[in-house]
mmCIF file of C-alpha atoms and ligand atoms in Angstrom:
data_model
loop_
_atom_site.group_PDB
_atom_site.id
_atom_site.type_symbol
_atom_site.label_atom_id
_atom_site.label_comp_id
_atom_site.label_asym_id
_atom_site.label_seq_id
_atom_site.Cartn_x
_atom_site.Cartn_y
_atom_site.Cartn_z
ATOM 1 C CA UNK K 1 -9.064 5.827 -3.483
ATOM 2 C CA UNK K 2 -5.311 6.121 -3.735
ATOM 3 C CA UNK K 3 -2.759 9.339 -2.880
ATOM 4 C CA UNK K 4 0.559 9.682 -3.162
ATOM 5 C CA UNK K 5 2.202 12.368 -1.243
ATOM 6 C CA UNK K 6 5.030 13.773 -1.869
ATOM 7 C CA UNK K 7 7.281 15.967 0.853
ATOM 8 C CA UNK K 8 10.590 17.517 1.507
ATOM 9 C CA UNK K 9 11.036 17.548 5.429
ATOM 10 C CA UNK K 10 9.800 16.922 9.005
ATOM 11 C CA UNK K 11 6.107 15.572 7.530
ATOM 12 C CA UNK K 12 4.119 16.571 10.117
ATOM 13 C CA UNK K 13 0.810 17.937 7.234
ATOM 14 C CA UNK K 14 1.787 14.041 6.013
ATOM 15 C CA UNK K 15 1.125 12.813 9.074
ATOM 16 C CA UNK K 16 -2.454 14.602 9.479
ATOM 17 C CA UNK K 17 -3.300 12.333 6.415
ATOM 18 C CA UNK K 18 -1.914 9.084 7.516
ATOM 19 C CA UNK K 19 -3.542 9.794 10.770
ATOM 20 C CA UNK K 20 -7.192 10.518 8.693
ATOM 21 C CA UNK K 21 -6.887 7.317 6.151
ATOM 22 C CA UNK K 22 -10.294 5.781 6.619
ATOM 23 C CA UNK K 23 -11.468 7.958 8.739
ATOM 24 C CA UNK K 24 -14.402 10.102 8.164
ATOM 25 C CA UNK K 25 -11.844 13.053 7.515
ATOM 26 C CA UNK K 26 -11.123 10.653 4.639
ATOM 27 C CA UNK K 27 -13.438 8.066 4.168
ATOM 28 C CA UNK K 28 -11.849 4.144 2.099
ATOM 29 C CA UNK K 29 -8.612 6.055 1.000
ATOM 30 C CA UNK K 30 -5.018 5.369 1.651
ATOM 31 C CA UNK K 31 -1.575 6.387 0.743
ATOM 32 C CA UNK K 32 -0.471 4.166 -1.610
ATOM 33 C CA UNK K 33 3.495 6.060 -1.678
ATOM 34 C CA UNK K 34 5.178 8.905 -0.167
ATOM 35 C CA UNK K 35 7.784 10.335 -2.229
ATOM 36 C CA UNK K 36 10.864 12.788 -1.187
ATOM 37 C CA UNK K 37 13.113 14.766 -2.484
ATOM 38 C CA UNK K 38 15.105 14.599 0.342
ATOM 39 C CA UNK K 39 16.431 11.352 1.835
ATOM 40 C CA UNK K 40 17.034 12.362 5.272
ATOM 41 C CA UNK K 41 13.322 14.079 5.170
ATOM 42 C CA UNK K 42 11.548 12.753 8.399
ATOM 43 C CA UNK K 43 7.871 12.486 6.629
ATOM 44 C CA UNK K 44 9.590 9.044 5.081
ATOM 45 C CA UNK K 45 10.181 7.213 8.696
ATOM 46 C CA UNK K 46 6.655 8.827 9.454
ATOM 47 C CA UNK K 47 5.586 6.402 6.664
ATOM 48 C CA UNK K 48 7.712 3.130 7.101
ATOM 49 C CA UNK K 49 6.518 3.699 10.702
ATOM 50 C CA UNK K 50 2.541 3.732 10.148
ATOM 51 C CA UNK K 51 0.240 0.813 10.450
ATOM 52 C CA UNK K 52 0.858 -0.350 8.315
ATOM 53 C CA UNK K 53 3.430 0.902 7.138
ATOM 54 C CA UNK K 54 3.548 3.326 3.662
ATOM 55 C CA UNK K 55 5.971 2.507 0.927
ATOM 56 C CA UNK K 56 8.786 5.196 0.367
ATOM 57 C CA UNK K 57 10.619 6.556 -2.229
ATOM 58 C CA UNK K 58 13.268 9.558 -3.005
ATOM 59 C CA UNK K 59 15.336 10.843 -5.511
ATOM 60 C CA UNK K 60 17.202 14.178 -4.954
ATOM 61 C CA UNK K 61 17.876 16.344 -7.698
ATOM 62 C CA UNK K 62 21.724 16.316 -7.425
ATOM 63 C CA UNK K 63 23.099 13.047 -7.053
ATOM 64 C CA UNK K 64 20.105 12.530 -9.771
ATOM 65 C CA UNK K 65 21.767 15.234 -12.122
ATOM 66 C CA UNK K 66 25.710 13.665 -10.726
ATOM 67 C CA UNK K 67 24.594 10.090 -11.485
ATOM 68 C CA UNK K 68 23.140 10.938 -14.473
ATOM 69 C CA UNK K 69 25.233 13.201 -17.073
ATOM 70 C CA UNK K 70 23.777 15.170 -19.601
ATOM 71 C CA UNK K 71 20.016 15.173 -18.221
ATOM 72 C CA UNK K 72 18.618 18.303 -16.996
ATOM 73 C CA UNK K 73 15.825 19.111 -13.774
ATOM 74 C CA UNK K 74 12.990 18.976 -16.435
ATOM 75 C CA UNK K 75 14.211 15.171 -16.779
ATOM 76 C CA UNK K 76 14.272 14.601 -13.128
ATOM 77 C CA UNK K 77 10.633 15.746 -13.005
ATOM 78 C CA UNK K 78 9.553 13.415 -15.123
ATOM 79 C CA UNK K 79 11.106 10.731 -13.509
ATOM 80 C CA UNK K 80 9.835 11.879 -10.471
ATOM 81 C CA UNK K 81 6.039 11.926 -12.044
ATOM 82 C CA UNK K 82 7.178 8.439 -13.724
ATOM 83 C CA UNK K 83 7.635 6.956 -9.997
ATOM 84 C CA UNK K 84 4.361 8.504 -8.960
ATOM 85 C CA UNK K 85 2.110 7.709 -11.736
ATOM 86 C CA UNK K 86 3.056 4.320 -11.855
ATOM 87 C CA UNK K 87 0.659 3.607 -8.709
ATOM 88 C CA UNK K 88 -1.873 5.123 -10.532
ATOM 89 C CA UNK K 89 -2.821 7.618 -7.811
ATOM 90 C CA UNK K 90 -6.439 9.449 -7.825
ATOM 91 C CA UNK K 91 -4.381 12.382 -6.011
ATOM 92 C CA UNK K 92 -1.066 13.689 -5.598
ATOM 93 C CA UNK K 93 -0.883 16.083 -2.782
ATOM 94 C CA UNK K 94 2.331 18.413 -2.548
ATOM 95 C CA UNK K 95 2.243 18.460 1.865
ATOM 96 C CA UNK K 96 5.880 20.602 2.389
ATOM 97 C CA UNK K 97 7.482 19.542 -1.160
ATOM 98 C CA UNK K 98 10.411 21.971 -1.713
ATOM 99 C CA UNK K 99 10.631 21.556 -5.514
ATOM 100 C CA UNK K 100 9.421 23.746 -8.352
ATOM 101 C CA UNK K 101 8.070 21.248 -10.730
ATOM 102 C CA UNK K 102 8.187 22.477 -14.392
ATOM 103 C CA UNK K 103 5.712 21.669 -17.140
ATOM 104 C CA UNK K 104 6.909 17.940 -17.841
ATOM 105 C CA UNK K 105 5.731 17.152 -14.521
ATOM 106 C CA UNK K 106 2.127 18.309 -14.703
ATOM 107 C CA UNK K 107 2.303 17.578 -18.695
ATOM 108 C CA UNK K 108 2.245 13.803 -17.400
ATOM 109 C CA UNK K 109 0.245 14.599 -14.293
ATOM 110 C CA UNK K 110 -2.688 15.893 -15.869
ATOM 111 C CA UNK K 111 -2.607 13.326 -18.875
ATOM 112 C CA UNK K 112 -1.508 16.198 -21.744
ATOM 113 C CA UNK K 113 1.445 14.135 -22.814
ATOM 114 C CA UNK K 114 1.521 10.461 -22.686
ATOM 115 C CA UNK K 115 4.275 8.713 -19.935
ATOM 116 C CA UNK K 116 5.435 6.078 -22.505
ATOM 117 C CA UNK K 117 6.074 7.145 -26.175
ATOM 118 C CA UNK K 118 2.962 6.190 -28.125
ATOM 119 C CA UNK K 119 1.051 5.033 -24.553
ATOM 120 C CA UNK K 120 -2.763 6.462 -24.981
ATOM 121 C CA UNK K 121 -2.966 9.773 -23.165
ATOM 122 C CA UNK K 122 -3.585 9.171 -19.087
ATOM 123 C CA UNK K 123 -7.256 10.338 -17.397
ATOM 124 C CA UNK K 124 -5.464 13.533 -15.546
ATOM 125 C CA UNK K 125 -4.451 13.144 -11.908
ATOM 126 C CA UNK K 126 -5.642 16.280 -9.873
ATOM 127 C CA UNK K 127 -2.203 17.898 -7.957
ATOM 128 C CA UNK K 128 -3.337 19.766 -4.730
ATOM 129 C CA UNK K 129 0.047 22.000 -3.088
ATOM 130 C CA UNK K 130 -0.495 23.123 0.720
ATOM 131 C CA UNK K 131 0.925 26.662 1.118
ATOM 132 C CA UNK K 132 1.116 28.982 4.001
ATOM 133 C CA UNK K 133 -0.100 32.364 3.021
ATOM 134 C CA UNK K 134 -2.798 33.884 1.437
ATOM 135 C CA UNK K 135 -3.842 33.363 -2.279
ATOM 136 C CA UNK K 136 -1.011 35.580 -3.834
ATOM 137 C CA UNK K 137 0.161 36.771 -0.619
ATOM 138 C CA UNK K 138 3.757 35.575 -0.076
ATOM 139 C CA UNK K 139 4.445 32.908 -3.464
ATOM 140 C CA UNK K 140 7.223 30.861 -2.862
ATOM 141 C CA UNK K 141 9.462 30.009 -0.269
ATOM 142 C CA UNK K 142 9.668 31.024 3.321
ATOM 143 C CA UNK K 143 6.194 32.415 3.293
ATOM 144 C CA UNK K 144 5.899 32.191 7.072
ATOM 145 C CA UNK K 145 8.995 34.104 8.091
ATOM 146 C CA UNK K 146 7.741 36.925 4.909
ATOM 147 C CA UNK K 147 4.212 37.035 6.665
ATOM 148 C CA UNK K 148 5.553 37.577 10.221
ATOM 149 C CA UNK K 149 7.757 39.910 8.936
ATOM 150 C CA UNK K 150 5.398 42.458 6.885
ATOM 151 C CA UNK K 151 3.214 41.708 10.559
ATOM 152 C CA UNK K 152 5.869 43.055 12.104
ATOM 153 C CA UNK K 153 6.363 46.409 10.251
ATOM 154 C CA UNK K 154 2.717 46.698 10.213
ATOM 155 C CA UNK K 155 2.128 45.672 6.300
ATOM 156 C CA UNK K 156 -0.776 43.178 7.474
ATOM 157 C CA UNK K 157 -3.118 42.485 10.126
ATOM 158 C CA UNK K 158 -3.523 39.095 9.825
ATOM 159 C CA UNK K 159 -2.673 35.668 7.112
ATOM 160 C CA UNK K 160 -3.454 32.198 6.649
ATOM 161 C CA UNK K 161 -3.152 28.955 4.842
ATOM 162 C CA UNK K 162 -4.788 27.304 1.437
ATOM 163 C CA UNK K 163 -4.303 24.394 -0.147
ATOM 164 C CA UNK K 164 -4.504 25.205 -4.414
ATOM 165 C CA UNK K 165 -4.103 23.043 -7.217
ATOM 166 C CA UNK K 166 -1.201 22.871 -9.209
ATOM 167 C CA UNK K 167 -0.491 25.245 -11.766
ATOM 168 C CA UNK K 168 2.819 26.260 -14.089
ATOM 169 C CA UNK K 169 3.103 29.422 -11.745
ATOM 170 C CA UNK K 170 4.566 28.484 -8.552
ATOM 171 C CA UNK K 171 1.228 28.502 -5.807
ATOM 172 C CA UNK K 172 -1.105 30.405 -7.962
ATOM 173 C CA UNK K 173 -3.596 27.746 -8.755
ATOM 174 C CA UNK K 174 -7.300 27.916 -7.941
ATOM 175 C CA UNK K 175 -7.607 27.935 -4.322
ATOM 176 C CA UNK K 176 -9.482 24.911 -2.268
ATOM 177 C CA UNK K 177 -9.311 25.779 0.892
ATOM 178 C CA UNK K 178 -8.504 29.085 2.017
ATOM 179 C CA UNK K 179 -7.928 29.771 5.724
ATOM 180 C CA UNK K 180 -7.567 33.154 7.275
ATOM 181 C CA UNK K 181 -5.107 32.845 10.585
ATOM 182 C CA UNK K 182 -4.959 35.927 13.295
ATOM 183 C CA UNK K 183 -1.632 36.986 14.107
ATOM 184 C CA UNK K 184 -1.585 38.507 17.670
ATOM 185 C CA UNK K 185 0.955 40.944 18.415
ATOM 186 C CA UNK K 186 3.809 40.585 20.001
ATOM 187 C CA UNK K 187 4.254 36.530 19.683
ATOM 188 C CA UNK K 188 7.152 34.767 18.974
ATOM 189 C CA UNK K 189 7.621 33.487 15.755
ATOM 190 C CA UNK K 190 7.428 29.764 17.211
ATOM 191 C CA UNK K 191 3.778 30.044 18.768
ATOM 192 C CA UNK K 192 3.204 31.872 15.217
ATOM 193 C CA UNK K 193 4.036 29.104 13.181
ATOM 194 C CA UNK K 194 2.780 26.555 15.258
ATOM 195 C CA UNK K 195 -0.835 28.542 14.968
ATOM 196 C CA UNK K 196 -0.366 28.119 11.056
ATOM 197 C CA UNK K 197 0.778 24.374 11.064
ATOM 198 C CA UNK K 198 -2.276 23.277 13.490
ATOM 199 C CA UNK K 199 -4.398 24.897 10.552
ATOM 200 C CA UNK K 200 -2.505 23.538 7.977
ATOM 201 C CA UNK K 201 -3.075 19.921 9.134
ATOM 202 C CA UNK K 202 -7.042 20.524 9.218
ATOM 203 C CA UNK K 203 -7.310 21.715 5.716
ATOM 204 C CA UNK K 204 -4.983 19.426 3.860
ATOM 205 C CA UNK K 205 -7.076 16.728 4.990
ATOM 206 C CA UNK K 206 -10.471 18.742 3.559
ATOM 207 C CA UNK K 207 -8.842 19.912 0.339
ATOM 208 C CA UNK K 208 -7.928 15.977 0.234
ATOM 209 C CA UNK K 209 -11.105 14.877 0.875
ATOM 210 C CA UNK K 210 -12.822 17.284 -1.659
ATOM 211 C CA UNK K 211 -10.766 16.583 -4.341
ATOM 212 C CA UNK K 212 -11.461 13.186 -4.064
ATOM 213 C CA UNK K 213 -15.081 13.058 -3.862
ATOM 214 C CA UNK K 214 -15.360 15.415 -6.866
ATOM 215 C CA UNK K 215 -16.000 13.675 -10.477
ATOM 216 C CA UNK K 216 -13.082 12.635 -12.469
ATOM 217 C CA UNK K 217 -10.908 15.990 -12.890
ATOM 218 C CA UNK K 218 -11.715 17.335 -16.949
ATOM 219 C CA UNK K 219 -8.695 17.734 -18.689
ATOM 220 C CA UNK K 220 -7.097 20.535 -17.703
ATOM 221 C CA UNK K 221 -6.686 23.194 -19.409
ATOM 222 C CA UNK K 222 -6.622 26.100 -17.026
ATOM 223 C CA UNK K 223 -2.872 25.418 -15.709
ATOM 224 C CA UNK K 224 -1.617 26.041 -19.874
HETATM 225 C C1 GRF B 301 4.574 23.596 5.790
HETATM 226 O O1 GRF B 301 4.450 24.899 6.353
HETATM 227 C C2 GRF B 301 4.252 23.668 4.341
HETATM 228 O O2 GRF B 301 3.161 24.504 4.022
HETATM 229 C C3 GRF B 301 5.518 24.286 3.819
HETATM 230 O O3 GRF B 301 6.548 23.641 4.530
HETATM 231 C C4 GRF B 301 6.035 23.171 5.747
HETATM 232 C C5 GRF B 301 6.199 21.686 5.711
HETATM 233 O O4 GRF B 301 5.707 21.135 6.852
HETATM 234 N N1 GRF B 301 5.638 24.102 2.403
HETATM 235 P P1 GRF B 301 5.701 19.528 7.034
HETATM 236 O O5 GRF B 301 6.920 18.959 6.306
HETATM 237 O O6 GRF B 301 4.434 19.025 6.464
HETATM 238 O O7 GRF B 301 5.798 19.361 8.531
#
């Protein structure tokens, strides 16, 4: 089966799943691209450097929006989901992408509206995010740092990591994989995060693995 995966910065949840390709973590599949939206993001020399190596691709959203007059963000997603439909992909898994897509995205994603005008309607590609919090915990950005934080003043005892699928609303989709992570009082921040990453890496490569071996995805409906 193919994935493309598509990331923002250091890679290291991309590297779990180049490092489980074929494996029985994740038995005949393979990264067919890795997409940024970063240029300078590490996860694309993570790729180029595999065995063998993983085509790359990026396109940031301003020099997109500079080069590119009078188009807006919702065209830049679907020029991103252009690039990433084109290999035909079984799975797209968001591992540390730092983008809000809107609709057009998972409109073409999940087969609602065709790529090409007049192009027959697409079997829909599932679109798995990793985020590190709780199901409705800490949506959005920076959900570590929020998470140690409301640890710190006592707001929680403990939080975790899930991988969900893709929905409009930004990491609310049905949960996959839902890990529950200890905090333990008084450590740093770094050994914090590093707890949550280690976990991260294990579950993006189950979610993965799940996703795949399920039937065709139905057409869905539930992220409307
Ligand atoms: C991970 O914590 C991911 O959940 C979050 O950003 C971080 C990216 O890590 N969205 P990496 O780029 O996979 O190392």
């Amino acid at each position: 089966r193919k994935v493309v995966v598509l990331i923002s910065g250091s890679g290291s949840n991309l590297q779990a799943l180049i490092d489980a390709q074929n494996t029985p973590a994740l038995p005949n599949t393979r990264i067919a691209l890795v997409f940024s939206n970063r240029k300078a993001a590490y996860g694309l020399t993570r790729a180029t450097q595999a065995n063998p190596p993983i085509p790359t691709s990026y396109l940031a959203l301003q020099p997109y929006l500079k080069a590119n007059l009078g188009k807006t963000r919702a065209d830049y997603d679907v020029e991103v989901a252009r690039v990433v439909l084109r290999e035909n992909p079984d799975l797209i898994i968001l591992a540390g992408w730092m983008h809000i897509f809107g609709e057009g995205f998972l409109d073409l994603a999940y087969g609602l509206k065709p790529l090409e005008e007049g192009e027959e309607p697409r079997t829909p590609v599932s679109v798995i995010n990793l985020h590190p919090a709780l199901p409705g915990a800490f949506d959005g950005a920076n959900a570590i740092e929020r998470a140690f934080e409301a640890f710190q003043k006592g707001e929680i005892t403990q939080t975790g990591v899930m991988v969900h699928r893709v929905v409009k609303d930004v990491d609310r989709g049905e949960p996959l994989i839902v890990k529950e992570v200890p905090i333990t009082k008084g450590e740093p921040i770094e050994a914090f995060e590093e707890k949550l990453h280690k976990v991260e890496h294990e579950i993006i490569v189950q979610a993965a693995a799940r996703v795949l071996e399920e039937a065709k995805p139905q057409r869905v409906r539930a992220y409307l």
